[in-house]
Amino acid sequence: MKLYYREEGCGYPLLILHGLYGASDNWLPIAHLLSPFFRVILPDLRNHGHSPHHPEHTYAALADDVAELIDSLHLPVKPHIAGHSMGGKVVMCLLQQNPSLIGQSIILDIAPKNYPLSEEHKRLFNIIHTTALQSFTSYDAIKKHLAPQLPSKQEQQIILKNIQKKGKNFDWKINTEALYNHRHALCQWPHELSDLQYNRPVLFVKGENSPYISSPEELKNNFPAALLSTLPDTGHWLHTEQPEKLAELIRTYLAVNSKPR
């Protein structure tokens, strides 16, 4: 699948993969901060943003899409890669399936393990599955309808950012059916990868207030050389809560590890 992507800056190539319900433009503030040092490449993953929709939304398929993008870019060196949440699991899957494609790698606030479908995700999946946007005549009417169902500003931004106007009608940017159908699989670590190991160093970054990474030990089965760093004063949404600190952490780690392989 040919993914849509944006680019910022020049230098050593760095791909950054967004999370569930996200898109490349979520990471533009980070790209601006990193663009003096790297050629930052921001794809929209399948069923998100401007990339094509497809009924299959598995980590294997997502990783294959990114591998195809890397191949199509004809880069002079192996790119570094970072991924947040769902995008982090895509990176981990790519490292297990195509390790020779990647330079250094950073996983942002996600671990190679199964997660329960949280109440937040249940709520968001229910909204995208049941809200018929075509029945609304204004953006304000949609916001008024959704506000009681979305208790936090973060959830409101996630949902509202995925609404677009097509002609006279409103519609979802994301492929709501594919994401809903794969909602349980997206919370899991693919079974076929459970016994595989990637032995090179990988930097995992935990938001201090986030529950997604509990301990270094849960990373070691699949990534025995995993390094764990904690970003202070952040939850799961590191890139929106502490963009400067996150960009500096990424820049510093990769500056030390940017020698071509």
PDB file of C-alpha atoms in Angstrom:
ATOM      1  CA  MET A   1       0.000   0.000   0.000  1.00  0.00           C
ATOM      2  CA  LYS A   2       1.318   3.433  -0.944  1.00  0.00           C
ATOM      3  CA  LEU A   3       1.206   5.602   2.176  1.00  0.00           C
ATOM      4  CA  TYR A   4       0.812   9.362   2.233  1.00  0.00           C
ATOM      5  CA  TYR A   5       3.658  11.087   4.080  1.00  0.00           C
ATOM      6  CA  ARG A   6       5.020  14.524   4.961  1.00  0.00           C
ATOM      7  CA  GLU A   7       8.650  15.617   5.226  1.00  0.00           C
ATOM      8  CA  GLU A   8      10.483  18.214   7.307  1.00  0.00           C
ATOM      9  CA  GLY A   9      14.181  19.119   7.379  1.00  0.00           C
ATOM     10  CA  CYS A  10      17.256  17.384   6.021  1.00  0.00           C
ATOM     11  CA  GLY A  11      19.977  15.123   7.324  1.00  0.00           C
ATOM     12  CA  TYR A  12      19.806  11.574   8.630  1.00  0.00           C
ATOM     13  CA  PRO A  13      16.335  10.148   7.826  1.00  0.00           C
ATOM     14  CA  LEU A  14      13.954   9.582  10.744  1.00  0.00           C
ATOM     15  CA  LEU A  15      10.481   8.076  10.370  1.00  0.00           C
ATOM     16  CA  ILE A  16       7.896   8.779  13.085  1.00  0.00           C
ATOM     17  CA  LEU A  17       4.721   6.665  13.223  1.00  0.00           C
ATOM     18  CA  HIS A  18       1.595   8.028  14.890  1.00  0.00           C
ATOM     19  CA  GLY A  19      -0.824   6.145  17.109  1.00  0.00           C
ATOM     20  CA  LEU A  20      -4.417   4.971  16.804  1.00  0.00           C
ATOM     21  CA  TYR A  21      -6.825   7.696  15.559  1.00  0.00           C
ATOM     22  CA  GLY A  22      -3.777   9.866  14.840  1.00  0.00           C
ATOM     23  CA  ALA A  23      -2.150  11.153  11.659  1.00  0.00           C
ATOM     24  CA  SER A  24       1.106  12.609  10.439  1.00  0.00           C
ATOM     25  CA  ASP A  25       0.098  16.186  11.271  1.00  0.00           C
ATOM     26  CA  ASN A  26      -0.100  15.285  14.983  1.00  0.00           C
ATOM     27  CA  TRP A  27       3.689  15.056  14.883  1.00  0.00           C
ATOM     28  CA  LEU A  28       4.450  18.259  12.970  1.00  0.00           C
ATOM     29  CA  PRO A  29       5.444  20.168  16.152  1.00  0.00           C
ATOM     30  CA  ILE A  30       7.989  17.424  16.937  1.00  0.00           C
ATOM     31  CA  ALA A  31       9.138  17.414  13.312  1.00  0.00           C
ATOM     32  CA  HIS A  32       9.700  21.201  13.451  1.00  0.00           C
ATOM     33  CA  LEU A  33      11.897  20.751  16.530  1.00  0.00           C
ATOM     34  CA  LEU A  34      13.876  17.902  14.952  1.00  0.00           C
ATOM     35  CA  SER A  35      14.110  19.244  11.395  1.00  0.00           C
ATOM     36  CA  PRO A  36      17.411  21.110  11.952  1.00  0.00           C
ATOM     37  CA  PHE A  37      19.031  17.749  12.702  1.00  0.00           C
ATOM     38  CA  PHE A  38      17.097  15.094  10.723  1.00  0.00           C
ATOM     39  CA  ARG A  39      15.092  14.529   7.598  1.00  0.00           C
ATOM     40  CA  VAL A  40      11.836  13.758   9.412  1.00  0.00           C
ATOM     41  CA  ILE A  41       9.377  11.592   7.479  1.00  0.00           C
ATOM     42  CA  LEU A  42       5.828  11.396   8.851  1.00  0.00           C
ATOM     43  CA  PRO A  43       3.585   8.763   7.241  1.00  0.00           C
ATOM     44  CA  ASP A  44      -0.143   8.410   7.674  1.00  0.00           C
ATOM     45  CA  LEU A  45      -0.649   4.730   8.488  1.00  0.00           C
ATOM     46  CA  ARG A  46      -3.315   2.835   6.559  1.00  0.00           C
ATOM     47  CA  ASN A  47      -6.921   3.729   7.443  1.00  0.00           C
ATOM     48  CA  HIS A  48      -5.731   7.058   8.907  1.00  0.00           C
ATOM     49  CA  GLY A  49      -5.186  10.573   7.595  1.00  0.00           C
ATOM     50  CA  HIS A  50      -4.663  10.806   3.841  1.00  0.00           C
ATOM     51  CA  SER A  51      -3.523   7.196   3.339  1.00  0.00           C
ATOM     52  CA  PRO A  52      -5.727   4.594   1.618  1.00  0.00           C
ATOM     53  CA  HIS A  53      -8.395   2.623   3.431  1.00  0.00           C
ATOM     54  CA  HIS A  54      -8.355  -1.170   3.527  1.00  0.00           C
ATOM     55  CA  PRO A  55     -10.433  -3.712   5.488  1.00  0.00           C
ATOM     56  CA  GLU A  56      -7.287  -5.360   6.888  1.00  0.00           C
ATOM     57  CA  HIS A  57      -5.723  -3.548   9.836  1.00  0.00           C
ATOM     58  CA  THR A  58      -3.216  -5.914  11.429  1.00  0.00           C
ATOM     59  CA  TYR A  59       0.240  -5.127  12.737  1.00  0.00           C
ATOM     60  CA  ALA A  60       1.757  -7.340  10.060  1.00  0.00           C
ATOM     61  CA  ALA A  61      -0.014  -5.355   7.329  1.00  0.00           C
ATOM     62  CA  LEU A  62       0.901  -2.016   8.901  1.00  0.00           C
ATOM     63  CA  ALA A  63       4.554  -3.051   9.153  1.00  0.00           C
ATOM     64  CA  ASP A  64       4.561  -4.213   5.528  1.00  0.00           C
ATOM     65  CA  ASP A  65       3.210  -0.801   4.463  1.00  0.00           C
ATOM     66  CA  VAL A  66       6.050   0.981   6.269  1.00  0.00           C
ATOM     67  CA  ALA A  67       8.627  -1.394   4.791  1.00  0.00           C
ATOM     68  CA  GLU A  68       7.232  -0.615   1.329  1.00  0.00           C
ATOM     69  CA  LEU A  69       7.475   3.127   2.039  1.00  0.00           C
ATOM     70  CA  ILE A  70      11.090   2.819   3.172  1.00  0.00           C
ATOM     71  CA  ASP A  71      11.951   0.855   0.044  1.00  0.00           C
ATOM     72  CA  SER A  72      10.241   3.440  -2.198  1.00  0.00           C
ATOM     73  CA  LEU A  73      12.185   6.351  -0.648  1.00  0.00           C
ATOM     74  CA  HIS A  74      15.566   4.953  -1.852  1.00  0.00           C
ATOM     75  CA  LEU A  75      17.316   6.372   1.194  1.00  0.00           C
ATOM     76  CA  PRO A  76      21.148   6.459   1.217  1.00  0.00           C
ATOM     77  CA  VAL A  77      21.255   4.968   4.747  1.00  0.00           C
ATOM     78  CA  LYS A  78      18.996   2.858   6.909  1.00  0.00           C
ATOM     79  CA  PRO A  79      16.515   5.249   8.511  1.00  0.00           C
ATOM     80  CA  HIS A  80      15.953   5.617  12.211  1.00  0.00           C
ATOM     81  CA  ILE A  81      12.373   5.034  13.287  1.00  0.00           C
ATOM     82  CA  ALA A  82      10.160   6.016  16.206  1.00  0.00           C
ATOM     83  CA  GLY A  83       6.576   5.047  16.895  1.00  0.00           C
ATOM     84  CA  HIS A  84       3.964   6.026  19.464  1.00  0.00           C
ATOM     85  CA  SER A  85       1.372   3.632  20.895  1.00  0.00           C
ATOM     86  CA  MET A  86      -0.085   1.712  17.916  1.00  0.00           C
ATOM     87  CA  GLY A  87       2.763   3.137  15.839  1.00  0.00           C
ATOM     88  CA  GLY A  88       5.192   1.803  18.439  1.00  0.00           C
ATOM     89  CA  LYS A  89       3.808  -1.696  17.998  1.00  0.00           C
ATOM     90  CA  VAL A  90       4.184  -1.274  14.233  1.00  0.00           C
ATOM     91  CA  VAL A  91       7.861  -0.409  14.797  1.00  0.00           C
ATOM     92  CA  MET A  92       8.333  -3.451  17.024  1.00  0.00           C
ATOM     93  CA  CYS A  93       6.677  -5.675  14.428  1.00  0.00           C
ATOM     94  CA  LEU A  94       8.889  -4.194  11.706  1.00  0.00           C
ATOM     95  CA  LEU A  95      12.013  -4.817  13.785  1.00  0.00           C
ATOM     96  CA  GLN A  96      11.036  -8.459  14.216  1.00  0.00           C
ATOM     97  CA  GLN A  97      10.054  -9.006  10.569  1.00  0.00           C
ATOM     98  CA  ASN A  98      12.543  -6.794   8.691  1.00  0.00           C
ATOM     99  CA  PRO A  99      15.385  -5.888  11.074  1.00  0.00           C
ATOM    100  CA  SER A 100      17.812  -5.083   8.258  1.00  0.00           C
ATOM    101  CA  LEU A 101      15.684  -2.113   7.130  1.00  0.00           C
ATOM    102  CA  ILE A 102      16.154   0.023  10.232  1.00  0.00           C
ATOM    103  CA  GLY A 103      18.973   2.003  11.861  1.00  0.00           C
ATOM    104  CA  GLN A 104      18.122   2.951  15.449  1.00  0.00           C
ATOM    105  CA  SER A 105      14.649   2.652  16.925  1.00  0.00           C
ATOM    106  CA  ILE A 106      12.577   4.355  19.622  1.00  0.00           C
ATOM    107  CA  ILE A 107       9.281   3.053  21.029  1.00  0.00           C
ATOM    108  CA  LEU A 108       7.078   5.636  22.721  1.00  0.00           C
ATOM    109  CA  ASP A 109       4.926   4.533  25.647  1.00  0.00           C
ATOM    110  CA  ILE A 110       3.911   1.031  24.570  1.00  0.00           C
ATOM    111  CA  ALA A 111       5.221  -2.445  25.368  1.00  0.00           C
ATOM    112  CA  PRO A 112       5.244  -5.774  23.489  1.00  0.00           C
ATOM    113  CA  LYS A 113       2.354  -7.201  25.472  1.00  0.00           C
ATOM    114  CA  ASN A 114      -1.415  -7.658  25.461  1.00  0.00           C
ATOM    115  CA  TYR A 115      -3.536  -4.841  26.859  1.00  0.00           C
ATOM    116  CA  PRO A 116      -7.185  -4.967  27.892  1.00  0.00           C
ATOM    117  CA  LEU A 117      -9.599  -2.858  25.855  1.00  0.00           C
ATOM    118  CA  SER A 118      -9.755   0.159  28.153  1.00  0.00           C
ATOM    119  CA  GLU A 119     -12.932   2.069  28.993  1.00  0.00           C
ATOM    120  CA  GLU A 120     -11.555   5.019  26.999  1.00  0.00           C
ATOM    121  CA  HIS A 121     -10.999   2.880  23.929  1.00  0.00           C
ATOM    122  CA  LYS A 122     -14.403   1.215  24.302  1.00  0.00           C
ATOM    123  CA  ARG A 123     -15.983   4.665  24.378  1.00  0.00           C
ATOM    124  CA  LEU A 124     -14.051   5.948  21.364  1.00  0.00           C
ATOM    125  CA  PHE A 125     -14.632   2.797  19.314  1.00  0.00           C
ATOM    126  CA  ASN A 126     -18.347   2.968  20.115  1.00  0.00           C
ATOM    127  CA  ILE A 127     -18.525   6.606  19.002  1.00  0.00           C
ATOM    128  CA  ILE A 128     -16.780   6.069  15.669  1.00  0.00           C
ATOM    129  CA  HIS A 129     -18.864   2.941  15.052  1.00  0.00           C
ATOM    130  CA  THR A 130     -22.290   4.408  15.854  1.00  0.00           C
ATOM    131  CA  THR A 131     -22.123   8.127  14.990  1.00  0.00           C
ATOM    132  CA  ALA A 132     -23.606   8.731  11.524  1.00  0.00           C
ATOM    133  CA  LEU A 133     -21.920  11.993  10.624  1.00  0.00           C
ATOM    134  CA  GLN A 134     -23.883  12.302   7.389  1.00  0.00           C
ATOM    135  CA  SER A 135     -26.997  13.108   9.416  1.00  0.00           C
ATOM    136  CA  PHE A 136     -25.497  16.351  10.775  1.00  0.00           C
ATOM    137  CA  THR A 137     -25.665  19.710   9.018  1.00  0.00           C
ATOM    138  CA  SER A 138     -22.973  21.598  10.951  1.00  0.00           C
ATOM    139  CA  TYR A 139     -19.722  20.997  12.785  1.00  0.00           C
ATOM    140  CA  ASP A 140     -21.153  22.720  15.873  1.00  0.00           C
ATOM    141  CA  ALA A 141     -24.062  20.268  15.914  1.00  0.00           C
ATOM    142  CA  ILE A 142     -21.609  17.357  15.855  1.00  0.00           C
ATOM    143  CA  LYS A 143     -19.598  18.853  18.716  1.00  0.00           C
ATOM    144  CA  LYS A 144     -22.760  19.404  20.758  1.00  0.00           C
ATOM    145  CA  HIS A 145     -23.871  15.819  20.136  1.00  0.00           C
ATOM    146  CA  LEU A 146     -20.508  14.298  21.055  1.00  0.00           C
ATOM    147  CA  ALA A 147     -19.529  16.491  24.022  1.00  0.00           C
ATOM    148  CA  PRO A 148     -21.518  14.543  26.682  1.00  0.00           C
ATOM    149  CA  GLN A 149     -19.913  11.292  25.498  1.00  0.00           C
ATOM    150  CA  LEU A 150     -16.322  12.591  25.693  1.00  0.00           C
ATOM    151  CA  PRO A 151     -15.273  13.411  29.261  1.00  0.00           C
ATOM    152  CA  SER A 152     -11.779  14.725  28.499  1.00  0.00           C
ATOM    153  CA  LYS A 153     -10.370  17.369  26.150  1.00  0.00           C
ATOM    154  CA  GLN A 154      -7.907  14.788  24.835  1.00  0.00           C
ATOM    155  CA  GLU A 155     -10.724  12.481  23.731  1.00  0.00           C
ATOM    156  CA  GLN A 156     -12.629  15.389  22.204  1.00  0.00           C
ATOM    157  CA  GLN A 157      -9.584  16.399  20.167  1.00  0.00           C
ATOM    158  CA  ILE A 158      -8.976  12.815  19.019  1.00  0.00           C
ATOM    159  CA  ILE A 159     -12.523  12.433  17.715  1.00  0.00           C
ATOM    160  CA  LEU A 160     -13.105  15.922  16.308  1.00  0.00           C
ATOM    161  CA  LYS A 161      -9.781  15.888  14.456  1.00  0.00           C
ATOM    162  CA  ASN A 162     -10.975  12.825  12.545  1.00  0.00           C
ATOM    163  CA  ILE A 163     -14.072  14.542  11.136  1.00  0.00           C
ATOM    164  CA  GLN A 164     -13.994  16.093   7.693  1.00  0.00           C
ATOM    165  CA  LYS A 165     -16.465  17.744   5.358  1.00  0.00           C
ATOM    166  CA  LYS A 166     -16.940  16.229   1.924  1.00  0.00           C
ATOM    167  CA  GLY A 167     -19.084  18.483  -0.214  1.00  0.00           C
ATOM    168  CA  LYS A 168     -22.193  19.186   1.845  1.00  0.00           C
ATOM    169  CA  ASN A 169     -21.785  16.185   4.138  1.00  0.00           C
ATOM    170  CA  PHE A 170     -19.553  15.263   7.064  1.00  0.00           C
ATOM    171  CA  ASP A 171     -17.616  12.008   7.206  1.00  0.00           C
ATOM    172  CA  TRP A 172     -14.824  10.260   9.101  1.00  0.00           C
ATOM    173  CA  LYS A 173     -11.213  10.529   7.914  1.00  0.00           C
ATOM    174  CA  ILE A 174     -10.395   7.193   9.516  1.00  0.00           C
ATOM    175  CA  ASN A 175     -11.726   3.858   8.296  1.00  0.00           C
ATOM    176  CA  THR A 176     -14.146   3.379  11.164  1.00  0.00           C
ATOM    177  CA  GLU A 177     -15.287  -0.099  10.122  1.00  0.00           C
ATOM    178  CA  ALA A 178     -11.759  -1.538   9.799  1.00  0.00           C
ATOM    179  CA  LEU A 179     -10.609  -0.046  13.120  1.00  0.00           C
ATOM    180  CA  TYR A 180     -13.725  -1.234  14.943  1.00  0.00           C
ATOM    181  CA  ASN A 181     -13.436  -4.742  13.499  1.00  0.00           C
ATOM    182  CA  HIS A 182      -9.796  -4.976  14.633  1.00  0.00           C
ATOM    183  CA  ARG A 183     -10.226  -3.212  17.990  1.00  0.00           C
ATOM    184  CA  HIS A 184      -9.316  -6.248  20.077  1.00  0.00           C
ATOM    185  CA  ALA A 185      -6.351  -7.266  17.901  1.00  0.00           C
ATOM    186  CA  LEU A 186      -4.954  -3.722  18.108  1.00  0.00           C
ATOM    187  CA  CYS A 187      -4.645  -4.105  21.879  1.00  0.00           C
ATOM    188  CA  GLN A 188      -2.742  -7.369  21.581  1.00  0.00           C
ATOM    189  CA  TRP A 189       0.886  -8.262  20.857  1.00  0.00           C
ATOM    190  CA  PRO A 190       0.798 -10.504  17.745  1.00  0.00           C
ATOM    191  CA  HIS A 191       0.979 -14.141  18.806  1.00  0.00           C
ATOM    192  CA  GLU A 192       3.330 -15.026  15.957  1.00  0.00           C
ATOM    193  CA  LEU A 193       5.904 -12.590  17.405  1.00  0.00           C
ATOM    194  CA  SER A 194       5.637 -13.743  21.014  1.00  0.00           C
ATOM    195  CA  ASP A 195       8.803 -15.873  20.932  1.00  0.00           C
ATOM    196  CA  LEU A 196      10.902 -13.739  18.567  1.00  0.00           C
ATOM    197  CA  GLN A 197      13.770 -11.576  19.746  1.00  0.00           C
ATOM    198  CA  TYR A 198      15.421  -8.447  18.372  1.00  0.00           C
ATOM    199  CA  ASN A 199      18.842  -8.256  19.985  1.00  0.00           C
ATOM    200  CA  ARG A 200      19.994  -4.748  19.106  1.00  0.00           C
ATOM    201  CA  PRO A 201      19.341  -1.849  21.512  1.00  0.00           C
ATOM    202  CA  VAL A 202      15.903  -0.229  21.371  1.00  0.00           C
ATOM    203  CA  LEU A 203      15.012   2.845  23.398  1.00  0.00           C
ATOM    204  CA  PHE A 204      11.612   2.623  25.078  1.00  0.00           C
ATOM    205  CA  VAL A 205      10.256   5.894  26.461  1.00  0.00           C
ATOM    206  CA  LYS A 206       7.645   5.794  29.204  1.00  0.00           C
ATOM    207  CA  GLY A 207       5.458   8.732  30.177  1.00  0.00           C
ATOM    208  CA  GLU A 208       5.967   9.132  33.923  1.00  0.00           C
ATOM    209  CA  ASN A 209       2.225   9.123  34.637  1.00  0.00           C
ATOM    210  CA  SER A 210       1.273   6.545  32.015  1.00  0.00           C
ATOM    211  CA  PRO A 211       0.399   2.924  32.877  1.00  0.00           C
ATOM    212  CA  TYR A 212       1.370   1.492  29.486  1.00  0.00           C
ATOM    213  CA  ILE A 213       4.881   0.341  30.504  1.00  0.00           C
ATOM    214  CA  SER A 214       5.012  -1.179  33.971  1.00  0.00           C
ATOM    215  CA  SER A 215       8.646  -2.309  34.224  1.00  0.00           C
ATOM    216  CA  PRO A 216      11.783  -2.958  32.132  1.00  0.00           C
ATOM    217  CA  GLU A 217      11.284  -6.709  32.572  1.00  0.00           C
ATOM    218  CA  GLU A 218       8.180  -6.809  30.362  1.00  0.00           C
ATOM    219  CA  LEU A 219      10.281  -5.542  27.431  1.00  0.00           C
ATOM    220  CA  LYS A 220      13.094  -8.076  27.705  1.00  0.00           C
ATOM    221  CA  ASN A 221      11.419 -11.204  26.312  1.00  0.00           C
ATOM    222  CA  ASN A 222      11.256  -9.763  22.797  1.00  0.00           C
ATOM    223  CA  PHE A 223      13.836  -6.983  23.148  1.00  0.00           C
ATOM    224  CA  PRO A 224      16.587  -8.224  25.498  1.00  0.00           C
ATOM    225  CA  ALA A 225      18.752  -5.130  24.860  1.00  0.00           C
ATOM    226  CA  ALA A 226      15.883  -2.726  25.558  1.00  0.00           C
ATOM    227  CA  LEU A 227      16.708   0.572  27.268  1.00  0.00           C
ATOM    228  CA  LEU A 228      13.989   2.328  29.257  1.00  0.00           C
ATOM    229  CA  SER A 229      13.814   6.073  29.801  1.00  0.00           C
ATOM    230  CA  THR A 230      11.054   7.954  31.623  1.00  0.00           C
ATOM    231  CA  LEU A 231       9.831  11.351  30.439  1.00  0.00           C
ATOM    232  CA  PRO A 232       8.828  13.418  33.498  1.00  0.00           C
ATOM    233  CA  ASP A 233       5.427  15.055  33.926  1.00  0.00           C
ATOM    234  CA  THR A 234       3.763  13.230  31.049  1.00  0.00           C
ATOM    235  CA  GLY A 235       1.041  10.690  30.496  1.00  0.00           C
ATOM    236  CA  HIS A 236       0.529   8.603  27.366  1.00  0.00           C
ATOM    237  CA  TRP A 237       0.397  11.609  25.012  1.00  0.00           C
ATOM    238  CA  LEU A 238       4.069  12.538  25.308  1.00  0.00           C
ATOM    239  CA  HIS A 239       4.210  14.497  22.048  1.00  0.00           C
ATOM    240  CA  THR A 240       1.432  16.898  23.059  1.00  0.00           C
ATOM    241  CA  GLU A 241       2.215  17.149  26.787  1.00  0.00           C
ATOM    242  CA  GLN A 242       6.005  17.654  26.600  1.00  0.00           C
ATOM    243  CA  PRO A 243       6.999  18.192  22.942  1.00  0.00           C
ATOM    244  CA  GLU A 244      10.270  20.010  23.670  1.00  0.00           C
ATOM    245  CA  LYS A 245      11.467  17.423  26.188  1.00  0.00           C
ATOM    246  CA  LEU A 246      10.479  14.553  23.902  1.00  0.00           C
ATOM    247  CA  ALA A 247      12.195  16.083  20.868  1.00  0.00           C
ATOM    248  CA  GLU A 248      15.370  16.671  22.891  1.00  0.00           C
ATOM    249  CA  LEU A 249      15.353  13.081  24.166  1.00  0.00           C
ATOM    250  CA  ILE A 250      14.956  11.747  20.603  1.00  0.00           C
ATOM    251  CA  ARG A 251      17.635  14.087  19.246  1.00  0.00           C
ATOM    252  CA  THR A 252      20.126  13.239  21.956  1.00  0.00           C
ATOM    253  CA  TYR A 253      19.674   9.479  21.709  1.00  0.00           C
ATOM    254  CA  LEU A 254      19.905   9.403  17.924  1.00  0.00           C
ATOM    255  CA  ALA A 255      22.814  11.848  17.762  1.00  0.00           C
ATOM    256  CA  VAL A 256      24.845   9.330  19.727  1.00  0.00           C
ATOM    257  CA  ASN A 257      23.659   6.407  17.600  1.00  0.00           C
ATOM    258  CA  SER A 258      23.471   7.840  14.066  1.00  0.00           C
ATOM    259  CA  LYS A 259      26.467   6.166  12.490  1.00  0.00           C
ATOM    260  CA  PRO A 260      25.431   4.434   9.227  1.00  0.00           C
ATOM    261  CA  ARG A 261      25.348   0.664   9.427  1.00  0.00           C
TER     262      ARG A 261
END
